[in-house]
Coordinates of C-alpha atoms and ligand atoms in Angstrom, one line a residue:
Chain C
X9 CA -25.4 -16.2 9.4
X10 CA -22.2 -17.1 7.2
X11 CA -19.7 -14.7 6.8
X12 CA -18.5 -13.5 3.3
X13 CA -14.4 -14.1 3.7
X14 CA -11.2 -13.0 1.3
X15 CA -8.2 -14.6 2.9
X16 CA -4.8 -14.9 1.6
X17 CA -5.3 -11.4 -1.2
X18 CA -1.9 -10.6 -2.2
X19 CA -1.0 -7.4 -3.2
X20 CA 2.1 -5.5 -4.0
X21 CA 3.1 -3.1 -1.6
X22 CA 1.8 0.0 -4.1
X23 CA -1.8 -2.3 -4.0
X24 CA -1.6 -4.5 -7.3
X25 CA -3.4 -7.7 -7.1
X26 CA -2.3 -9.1 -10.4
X27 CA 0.5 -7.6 -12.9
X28 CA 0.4 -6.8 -16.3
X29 CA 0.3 -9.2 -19.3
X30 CA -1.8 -12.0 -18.2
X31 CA -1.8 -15.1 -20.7
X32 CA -1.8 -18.8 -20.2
X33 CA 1.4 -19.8 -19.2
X34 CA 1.3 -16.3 -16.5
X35 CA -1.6 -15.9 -14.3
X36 CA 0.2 -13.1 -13.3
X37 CA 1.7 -11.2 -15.7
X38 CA 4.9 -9.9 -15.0
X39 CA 4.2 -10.4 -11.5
X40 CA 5.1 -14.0 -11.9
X41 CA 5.3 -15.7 -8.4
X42 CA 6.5 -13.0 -6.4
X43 CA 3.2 -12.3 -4.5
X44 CA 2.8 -15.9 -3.2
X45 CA 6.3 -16.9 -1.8
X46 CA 5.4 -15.9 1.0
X47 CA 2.8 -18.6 1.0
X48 CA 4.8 -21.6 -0.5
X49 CA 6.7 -21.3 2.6
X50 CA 4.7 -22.1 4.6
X51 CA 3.9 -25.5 6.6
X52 CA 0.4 -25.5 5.3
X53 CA 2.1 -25.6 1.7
X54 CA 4.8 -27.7 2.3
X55 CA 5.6 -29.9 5.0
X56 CA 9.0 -28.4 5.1
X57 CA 8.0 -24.9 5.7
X58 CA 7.6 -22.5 8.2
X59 CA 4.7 -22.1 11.3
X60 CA 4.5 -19.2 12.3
X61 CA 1.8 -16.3 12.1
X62 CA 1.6 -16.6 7.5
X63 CA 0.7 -20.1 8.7
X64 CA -1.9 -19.4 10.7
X65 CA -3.5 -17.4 8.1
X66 CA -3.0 -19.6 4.9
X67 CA -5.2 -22.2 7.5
X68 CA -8.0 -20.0 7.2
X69 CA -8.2 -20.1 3.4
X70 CA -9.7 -24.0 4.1
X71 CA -11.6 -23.5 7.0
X72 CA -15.3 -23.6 7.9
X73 CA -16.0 -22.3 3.5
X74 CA -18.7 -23.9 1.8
X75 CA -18.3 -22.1 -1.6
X76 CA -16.1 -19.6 -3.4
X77 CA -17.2 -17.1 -5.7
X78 CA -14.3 -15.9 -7.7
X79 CA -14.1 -13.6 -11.1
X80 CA -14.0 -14.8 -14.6
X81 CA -9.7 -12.8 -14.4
X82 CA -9.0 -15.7 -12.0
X83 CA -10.8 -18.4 -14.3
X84 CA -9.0 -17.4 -17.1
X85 CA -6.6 -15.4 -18.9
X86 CA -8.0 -13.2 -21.1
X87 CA -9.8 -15.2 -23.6
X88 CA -10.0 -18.3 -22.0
X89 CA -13.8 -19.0 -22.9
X90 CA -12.9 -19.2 -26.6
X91 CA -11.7 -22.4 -25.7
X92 CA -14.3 -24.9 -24.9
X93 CA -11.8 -27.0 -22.9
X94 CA -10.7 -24.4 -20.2
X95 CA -11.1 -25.7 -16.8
X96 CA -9.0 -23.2 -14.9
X97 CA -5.7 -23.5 -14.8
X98 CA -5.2 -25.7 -11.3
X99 CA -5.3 -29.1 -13.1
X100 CA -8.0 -32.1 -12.3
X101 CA -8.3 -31.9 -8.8
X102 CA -8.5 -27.9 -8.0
X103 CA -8.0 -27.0 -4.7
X104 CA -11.0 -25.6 -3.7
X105 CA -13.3 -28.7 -2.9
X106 CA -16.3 -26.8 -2.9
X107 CA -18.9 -25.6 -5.4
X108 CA -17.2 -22.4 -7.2
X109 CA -19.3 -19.9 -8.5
X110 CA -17.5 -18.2 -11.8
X111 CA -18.7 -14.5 -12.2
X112 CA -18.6 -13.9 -16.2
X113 CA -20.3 -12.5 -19.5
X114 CA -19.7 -15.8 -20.8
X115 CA -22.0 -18.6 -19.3
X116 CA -21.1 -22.1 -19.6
X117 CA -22.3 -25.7 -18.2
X118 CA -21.1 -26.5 -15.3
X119 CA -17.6 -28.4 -14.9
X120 CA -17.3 -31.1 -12.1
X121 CA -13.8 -31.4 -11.4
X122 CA -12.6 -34.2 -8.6
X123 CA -11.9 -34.2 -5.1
X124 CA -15.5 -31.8 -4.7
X125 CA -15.2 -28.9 -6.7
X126 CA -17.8 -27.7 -9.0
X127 CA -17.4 -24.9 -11.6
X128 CA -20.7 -23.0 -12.3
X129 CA -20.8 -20.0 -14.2
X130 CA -23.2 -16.9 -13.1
X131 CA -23.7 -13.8 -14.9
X132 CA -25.4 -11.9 -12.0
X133 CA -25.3 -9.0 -9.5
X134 CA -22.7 -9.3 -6.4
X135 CA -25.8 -9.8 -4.2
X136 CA -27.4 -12.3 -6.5
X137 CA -24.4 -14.4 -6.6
X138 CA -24.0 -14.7 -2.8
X139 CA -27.8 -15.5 -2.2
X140 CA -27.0 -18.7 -4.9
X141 CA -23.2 -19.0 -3.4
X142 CA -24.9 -19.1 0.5
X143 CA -27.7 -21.8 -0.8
X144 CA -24.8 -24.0 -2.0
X145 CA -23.0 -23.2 1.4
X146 CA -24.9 -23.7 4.0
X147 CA -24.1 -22.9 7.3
X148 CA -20.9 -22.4 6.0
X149 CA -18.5 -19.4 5.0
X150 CA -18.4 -18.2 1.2
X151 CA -15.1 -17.1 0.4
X152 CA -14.4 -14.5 -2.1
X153 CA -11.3 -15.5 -4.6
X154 CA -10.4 -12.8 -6.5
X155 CA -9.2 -10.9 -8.4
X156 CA -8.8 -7.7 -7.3
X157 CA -11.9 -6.5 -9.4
X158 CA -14.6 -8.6 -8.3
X159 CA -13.3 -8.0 -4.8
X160 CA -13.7 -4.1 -5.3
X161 CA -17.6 -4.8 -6.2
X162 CA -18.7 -6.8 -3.2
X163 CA -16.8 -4.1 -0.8
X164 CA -18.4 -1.4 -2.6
X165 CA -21.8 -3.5 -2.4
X166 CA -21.2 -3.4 1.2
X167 CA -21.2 -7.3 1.3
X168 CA -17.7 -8.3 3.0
X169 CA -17.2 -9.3 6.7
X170 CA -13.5 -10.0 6.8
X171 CA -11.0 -9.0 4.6
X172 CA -7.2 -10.7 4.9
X173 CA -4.8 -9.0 2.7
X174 CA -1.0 -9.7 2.4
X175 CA 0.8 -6.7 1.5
X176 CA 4.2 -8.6 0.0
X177 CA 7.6 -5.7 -0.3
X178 CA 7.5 -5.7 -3.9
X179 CA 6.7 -2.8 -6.2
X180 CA 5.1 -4.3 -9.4
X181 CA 4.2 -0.9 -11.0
X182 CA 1.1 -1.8 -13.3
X183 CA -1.0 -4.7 -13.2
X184 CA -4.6 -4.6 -11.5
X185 CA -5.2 -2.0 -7.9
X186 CA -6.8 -3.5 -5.4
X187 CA -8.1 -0.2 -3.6
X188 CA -9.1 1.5 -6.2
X189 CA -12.8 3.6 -5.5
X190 CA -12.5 2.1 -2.0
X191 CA -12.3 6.0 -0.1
X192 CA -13.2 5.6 3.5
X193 CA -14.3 2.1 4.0
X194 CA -11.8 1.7 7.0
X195 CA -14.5 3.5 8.8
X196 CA -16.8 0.0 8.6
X197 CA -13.9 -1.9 9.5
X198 CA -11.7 -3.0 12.6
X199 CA -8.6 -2.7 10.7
X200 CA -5.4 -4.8 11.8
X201 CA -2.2 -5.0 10.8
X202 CA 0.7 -7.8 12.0
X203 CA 4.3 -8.1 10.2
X204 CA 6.0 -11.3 9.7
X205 CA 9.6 -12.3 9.6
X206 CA 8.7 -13.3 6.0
X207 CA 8.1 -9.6 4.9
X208 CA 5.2 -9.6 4.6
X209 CA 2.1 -7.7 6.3
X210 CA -0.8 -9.5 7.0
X211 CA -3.6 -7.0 6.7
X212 CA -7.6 -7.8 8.2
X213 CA -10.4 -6.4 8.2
X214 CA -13.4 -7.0 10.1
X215 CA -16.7 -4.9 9.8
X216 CA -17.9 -3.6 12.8
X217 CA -20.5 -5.8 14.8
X218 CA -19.5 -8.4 12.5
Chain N
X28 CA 29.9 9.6 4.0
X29 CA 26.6 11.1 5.1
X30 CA 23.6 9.3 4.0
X31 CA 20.3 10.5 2.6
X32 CA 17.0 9.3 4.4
X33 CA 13.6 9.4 4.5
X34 CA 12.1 9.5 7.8
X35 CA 8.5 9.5 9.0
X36 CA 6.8 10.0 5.5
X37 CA 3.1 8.6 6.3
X38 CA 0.8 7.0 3.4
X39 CA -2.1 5.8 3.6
X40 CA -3.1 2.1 2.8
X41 CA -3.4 3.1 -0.8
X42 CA -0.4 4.8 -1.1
X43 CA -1.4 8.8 -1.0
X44 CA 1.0 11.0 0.8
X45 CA -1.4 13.9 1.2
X46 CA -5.0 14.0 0.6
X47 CA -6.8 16.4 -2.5
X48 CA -7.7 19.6 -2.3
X49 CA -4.3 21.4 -0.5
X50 CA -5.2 25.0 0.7
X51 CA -3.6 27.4 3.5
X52 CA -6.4 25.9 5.5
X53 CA -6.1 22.1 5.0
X54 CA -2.0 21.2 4.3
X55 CA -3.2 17.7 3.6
X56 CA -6.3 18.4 2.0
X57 CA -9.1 15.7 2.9
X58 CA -6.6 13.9 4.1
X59 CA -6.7 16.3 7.3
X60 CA -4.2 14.7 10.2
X61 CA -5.4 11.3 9.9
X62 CA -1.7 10.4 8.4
X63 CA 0.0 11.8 11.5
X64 CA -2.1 11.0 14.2
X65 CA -0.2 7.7 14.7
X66 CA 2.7 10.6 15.5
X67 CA 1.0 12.8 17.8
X68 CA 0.2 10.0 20.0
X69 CA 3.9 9.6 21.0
X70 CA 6.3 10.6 24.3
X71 CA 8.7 12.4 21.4
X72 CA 5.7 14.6 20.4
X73 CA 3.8 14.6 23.8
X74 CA 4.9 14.0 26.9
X75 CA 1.9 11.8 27.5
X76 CA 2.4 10.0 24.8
X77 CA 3.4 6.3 24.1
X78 CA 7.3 4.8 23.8
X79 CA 6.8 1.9 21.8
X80 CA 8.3 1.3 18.3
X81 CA 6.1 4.4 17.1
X82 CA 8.7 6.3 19.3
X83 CA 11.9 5.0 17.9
X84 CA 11.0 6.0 14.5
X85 CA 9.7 9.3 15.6
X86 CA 13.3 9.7 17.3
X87 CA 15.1 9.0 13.9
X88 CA 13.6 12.6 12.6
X89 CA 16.1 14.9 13.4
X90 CA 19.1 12.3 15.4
X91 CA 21.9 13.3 13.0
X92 CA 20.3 15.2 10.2
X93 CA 22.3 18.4 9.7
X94 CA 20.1 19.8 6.7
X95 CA 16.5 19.0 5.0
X96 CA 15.6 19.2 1.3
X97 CA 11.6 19.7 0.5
X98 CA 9.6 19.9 -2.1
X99 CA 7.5 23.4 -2.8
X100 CA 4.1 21.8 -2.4
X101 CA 5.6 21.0 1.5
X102 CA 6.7 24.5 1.8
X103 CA 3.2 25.9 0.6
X104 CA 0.1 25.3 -0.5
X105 CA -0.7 26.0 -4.0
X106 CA -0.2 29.5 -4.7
X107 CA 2.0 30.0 -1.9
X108 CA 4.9 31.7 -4.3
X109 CA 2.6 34.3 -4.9
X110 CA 2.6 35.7 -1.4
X111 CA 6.1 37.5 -0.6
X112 CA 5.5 36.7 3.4
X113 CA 5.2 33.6 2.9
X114 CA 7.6 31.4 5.7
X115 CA 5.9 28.2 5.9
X116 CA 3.1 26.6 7.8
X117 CA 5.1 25.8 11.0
X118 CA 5.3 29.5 13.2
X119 CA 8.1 31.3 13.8
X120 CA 10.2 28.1 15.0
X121 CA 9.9 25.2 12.4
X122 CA 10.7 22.0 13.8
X123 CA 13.6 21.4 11.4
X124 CA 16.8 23.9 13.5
X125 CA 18.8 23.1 10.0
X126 CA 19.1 24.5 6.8
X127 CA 16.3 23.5 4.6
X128 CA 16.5 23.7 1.0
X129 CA 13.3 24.3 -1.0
X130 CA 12.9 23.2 -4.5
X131 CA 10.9 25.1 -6.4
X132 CA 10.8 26.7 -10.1
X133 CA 9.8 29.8 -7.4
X134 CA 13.2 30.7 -5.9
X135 CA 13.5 33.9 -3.5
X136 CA 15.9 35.5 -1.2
X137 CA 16.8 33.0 2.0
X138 CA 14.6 33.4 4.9
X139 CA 16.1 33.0 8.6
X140 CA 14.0 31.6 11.1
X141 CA 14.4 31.3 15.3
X142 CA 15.8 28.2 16.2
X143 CA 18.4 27.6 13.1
X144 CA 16.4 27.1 10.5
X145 CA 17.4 28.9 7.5
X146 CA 14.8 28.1 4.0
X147 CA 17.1 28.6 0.9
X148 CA 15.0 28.3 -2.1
X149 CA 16.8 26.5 -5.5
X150 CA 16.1 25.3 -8.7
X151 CA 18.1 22.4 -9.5
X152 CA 18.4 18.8 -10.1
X153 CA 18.1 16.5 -7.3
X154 CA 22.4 15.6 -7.5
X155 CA 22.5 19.4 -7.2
X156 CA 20.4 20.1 -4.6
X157 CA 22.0 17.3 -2.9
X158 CA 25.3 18.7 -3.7
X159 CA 24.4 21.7 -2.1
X160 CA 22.4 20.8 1.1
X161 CA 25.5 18.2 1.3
X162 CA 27.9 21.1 2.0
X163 CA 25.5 22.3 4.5
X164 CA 25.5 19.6 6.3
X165 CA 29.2 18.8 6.9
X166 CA 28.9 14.7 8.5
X167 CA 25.5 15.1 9.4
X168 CA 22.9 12.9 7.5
X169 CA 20.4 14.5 5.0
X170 CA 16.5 14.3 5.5
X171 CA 14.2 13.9 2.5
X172 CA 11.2 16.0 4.3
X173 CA 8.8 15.3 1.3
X174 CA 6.1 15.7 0.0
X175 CA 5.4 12.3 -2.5
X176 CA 6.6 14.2 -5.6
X177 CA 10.1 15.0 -4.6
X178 CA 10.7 11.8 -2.8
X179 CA 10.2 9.7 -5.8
X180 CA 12.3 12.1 -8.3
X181 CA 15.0 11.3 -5.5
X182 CA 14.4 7.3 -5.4
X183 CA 14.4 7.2 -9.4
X184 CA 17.5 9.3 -9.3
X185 CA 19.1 6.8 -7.3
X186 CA 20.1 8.9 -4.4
X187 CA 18.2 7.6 -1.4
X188 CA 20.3 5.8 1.2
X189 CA 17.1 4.7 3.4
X190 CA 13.4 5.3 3.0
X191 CA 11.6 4.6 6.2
X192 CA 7.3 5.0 5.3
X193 CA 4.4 4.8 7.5
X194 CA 1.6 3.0 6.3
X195 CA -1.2 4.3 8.0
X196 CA -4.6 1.9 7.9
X197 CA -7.1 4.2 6.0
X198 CA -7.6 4.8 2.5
X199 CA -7.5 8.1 1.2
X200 CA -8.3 7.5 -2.6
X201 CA -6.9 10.4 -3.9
X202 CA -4.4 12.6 -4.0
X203 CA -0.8 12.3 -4.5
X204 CA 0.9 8.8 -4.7
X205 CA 4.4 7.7 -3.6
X206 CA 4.9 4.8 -5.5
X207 CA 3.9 5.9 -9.2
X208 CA 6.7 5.5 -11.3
X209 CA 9.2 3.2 -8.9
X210 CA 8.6 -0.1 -10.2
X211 CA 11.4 -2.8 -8.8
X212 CA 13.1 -0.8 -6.8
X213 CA 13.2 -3.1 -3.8
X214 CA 16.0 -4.9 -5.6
X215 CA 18.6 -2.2 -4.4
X216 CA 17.2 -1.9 -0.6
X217 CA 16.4 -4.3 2.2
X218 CA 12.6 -4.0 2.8
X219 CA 11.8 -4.7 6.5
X220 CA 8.1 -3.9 7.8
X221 CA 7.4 -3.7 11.1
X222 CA 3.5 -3.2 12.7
X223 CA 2.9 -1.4 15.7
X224 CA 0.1 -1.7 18.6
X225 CA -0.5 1.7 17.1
X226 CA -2.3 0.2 13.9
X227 CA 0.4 0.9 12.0
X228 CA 3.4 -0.6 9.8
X229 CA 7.3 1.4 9.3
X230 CA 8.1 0.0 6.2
X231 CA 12.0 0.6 6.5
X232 CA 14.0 0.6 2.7
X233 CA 18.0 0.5 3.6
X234 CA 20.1 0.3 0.1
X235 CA 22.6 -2.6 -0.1
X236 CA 25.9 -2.1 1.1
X237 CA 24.7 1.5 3.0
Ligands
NAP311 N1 -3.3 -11.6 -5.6 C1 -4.0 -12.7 -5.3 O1 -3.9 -13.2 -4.2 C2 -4.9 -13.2 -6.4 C3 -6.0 -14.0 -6.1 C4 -6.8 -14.4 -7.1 C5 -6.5 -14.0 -8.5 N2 -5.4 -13.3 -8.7 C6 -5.1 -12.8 -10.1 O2 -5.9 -11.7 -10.4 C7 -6.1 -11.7 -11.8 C8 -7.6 -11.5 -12.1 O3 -8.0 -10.4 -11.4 P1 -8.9 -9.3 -12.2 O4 -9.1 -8.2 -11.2 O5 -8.2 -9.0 -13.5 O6 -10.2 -10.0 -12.6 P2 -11.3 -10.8 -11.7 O7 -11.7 -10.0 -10.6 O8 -10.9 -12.2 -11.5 O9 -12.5 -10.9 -12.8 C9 -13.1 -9.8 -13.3 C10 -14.0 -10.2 -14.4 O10 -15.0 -11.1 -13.9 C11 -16.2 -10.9 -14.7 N3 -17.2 -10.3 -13.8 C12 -16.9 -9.6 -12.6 N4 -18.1 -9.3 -12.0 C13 -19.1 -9.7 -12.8 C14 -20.5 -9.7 -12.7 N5 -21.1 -9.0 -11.6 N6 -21.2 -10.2 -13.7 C15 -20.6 -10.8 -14.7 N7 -19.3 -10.9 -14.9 C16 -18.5 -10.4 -13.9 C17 -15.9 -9.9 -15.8 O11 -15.3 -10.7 -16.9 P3 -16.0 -11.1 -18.3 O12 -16.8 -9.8 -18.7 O13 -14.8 -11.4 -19.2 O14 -16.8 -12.3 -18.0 C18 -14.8 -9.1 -15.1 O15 -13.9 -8.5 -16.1 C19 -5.5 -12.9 -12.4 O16 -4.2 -12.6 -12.8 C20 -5.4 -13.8 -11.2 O17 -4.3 -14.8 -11.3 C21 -4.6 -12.8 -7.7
NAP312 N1 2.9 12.2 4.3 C1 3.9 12.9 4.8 O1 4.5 12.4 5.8 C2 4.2 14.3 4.2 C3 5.5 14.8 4.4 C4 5.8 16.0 3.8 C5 4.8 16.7 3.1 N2 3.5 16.1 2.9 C6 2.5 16.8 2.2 O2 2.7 16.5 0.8 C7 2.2 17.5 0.0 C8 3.2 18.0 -1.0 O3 3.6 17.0 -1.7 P1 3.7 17.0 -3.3 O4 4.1 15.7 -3.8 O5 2.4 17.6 -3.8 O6 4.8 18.1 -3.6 P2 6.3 18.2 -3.2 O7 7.1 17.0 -3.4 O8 6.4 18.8 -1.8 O9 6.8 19.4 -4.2 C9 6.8 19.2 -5.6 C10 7.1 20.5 -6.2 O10 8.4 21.0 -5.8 C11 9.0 21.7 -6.9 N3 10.1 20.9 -7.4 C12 10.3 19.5 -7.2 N4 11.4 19.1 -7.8 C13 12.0 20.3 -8.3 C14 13.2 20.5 -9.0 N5 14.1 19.5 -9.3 N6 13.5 21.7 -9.4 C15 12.6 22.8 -9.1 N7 11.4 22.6 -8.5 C16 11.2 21.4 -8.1 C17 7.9 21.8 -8.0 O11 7.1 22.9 -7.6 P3 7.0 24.3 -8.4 O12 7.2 24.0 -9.8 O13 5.7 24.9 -8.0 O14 8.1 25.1 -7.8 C18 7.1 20.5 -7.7 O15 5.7 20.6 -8.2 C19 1.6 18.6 1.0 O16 0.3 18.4 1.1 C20 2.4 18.3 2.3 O17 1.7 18.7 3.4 C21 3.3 14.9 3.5

């Protein structure tokens, strides 16, 4: 079967997915770029950067997913479906190239975007949206997106194989915890954890038998 | 002049320094040993043990520390001021052979233990206490022993020359945090992380120009 996949989650080394003050023109709040340097510099995001293990790992974000189910946070900023325009803030051609399965209160039509991705907007149960995520998928993975809060309901629903968090040496202070109500779970888990000259730590988990 | 470091202060992936529910029984409360077993498992603790990277750290304890500061909540478990024999968890040898100074609102007569520790209790601000164990320690570097609470008063202060943390790979979810309250503070330090065999990473915090 498919596996259910977060790659590339970056926290704050005190465990903040996202800081404080989200709006339009910061996704992140006062977070701002710092959690994804790391990731700009690499090869796989620019043909002038670096190859080395954050490579490997940003690969992974592409590979072998049929569909990403993200939360309605990484949509939007707060209040984004008051406008009926919003189609996420990555431009005409999102970088997903898959269907992508919005988890919100606020159900639209879908949105075909170019290059292969497809908005569609599910107000559902974690397990509910994977069984439609896995139809749209295949044989393929289903990769989680984000944020931090929709991730902490499919853990807690028991319904991740392989976690891939990069803990970035920043302390943001506020914003959104990732590991909030998450007591114990490294018992289900292989737990690894490799440093990179970057400074960052690439963190994975991978349920047992899985 | 002497610096002031942390050194071996374990967290879990979450960020707790000690687990709830502290007794005379349980000195980490749920936490039990799982944020030192990583320490037990070296040559410097057991002569069986393993001389990797874990080692090195392990090492950095007492090379060149001529006195420790602690918080009470290290000293004793809640209530521990109440009990006029009350010496600590460690036997009649703590592991420390320096003076150790004990804040706490609690103060008593000093207590000399074998091996050349001395506790001296005090109730003062962290310049002071520093002052103090300072004099104590003639050249000799001065140990932040912990717990959470006291280390950050020391950070926010300002007076912490390097921080070395273990980030163990289990989540605790609750108890007491380290990084509450110390938002940004990686613009005065280096932040290196390094991950071990062992499963896991020495975050090492080194202030500029110390
Ligand atoms: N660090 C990273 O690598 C990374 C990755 C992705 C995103 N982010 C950032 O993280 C932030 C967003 O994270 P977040 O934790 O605030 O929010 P989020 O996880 O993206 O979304 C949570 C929201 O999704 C909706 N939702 C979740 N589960 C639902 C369900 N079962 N049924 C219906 N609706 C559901 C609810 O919104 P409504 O009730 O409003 O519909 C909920 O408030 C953004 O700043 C984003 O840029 C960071
Ligand atoms: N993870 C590790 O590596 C590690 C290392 C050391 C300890 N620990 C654990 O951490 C726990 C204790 O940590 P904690 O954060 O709860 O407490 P703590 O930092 O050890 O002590 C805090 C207490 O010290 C006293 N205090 C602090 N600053 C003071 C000041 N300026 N003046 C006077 N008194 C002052 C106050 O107690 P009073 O008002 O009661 O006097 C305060 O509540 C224990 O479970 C211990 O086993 C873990």
């Amino acid at each position: 079967m498919s596996r259910v996949r977060v790659q590339n989650f970056s926290i704050s080394l005190d465990g903040f997915g996202t800081g404080e003050g989200q709006s339009r023109d910061a996704h992140f709040g006062h977070a701002g770029d710092r959690l994804h340097e790391w990731m700009f510099a690499t090869r796989s995001w620019d043909q002038g950067g670096s190859s080395g293990v954050d490579d490997l790992f940003v690969q992974q974000f592409e590979s072998g997913i049929g569909a990403e189910i993200m939360g309605a946070g990484k949509f939007g900023h707060p209040g984004w479906h008051e406008d009926p325009d919003w189609k996420g803030a990555w431009g005409p051609n999102p970088p997903f190239h898959t269907p992508v399965f919005v988890l919100t209160h606020h159900t639209r039509p879908s949105i075909e975007m170019e290059g292969g991705t497809t908005f569609h907007f599910l107000d559902a149960s974690p397990a509910e949206a994977l069984k439609t995520a896995r139809e749209a998928a295949g044989d393929r993975d289903i990769r989680l997106g984000g944020g931090a809060t929709m991730i902490r309901e499919f853990v807690v629903a028991g319904l991740v194989d392989h976690m891939h968090v990069v803990v970035v040496p920043i302390l943001l202070g506020r914003g959104v915890r990732l590991w909030d109500g998450l007591e114990g779970i490294e018992k289900d888990y292989r737990v690894e954890a490799t440093s990179s000259s970057s400074g960052v730590t690439h963190v994975t988990f991978t349920r047992n038998g899985a």
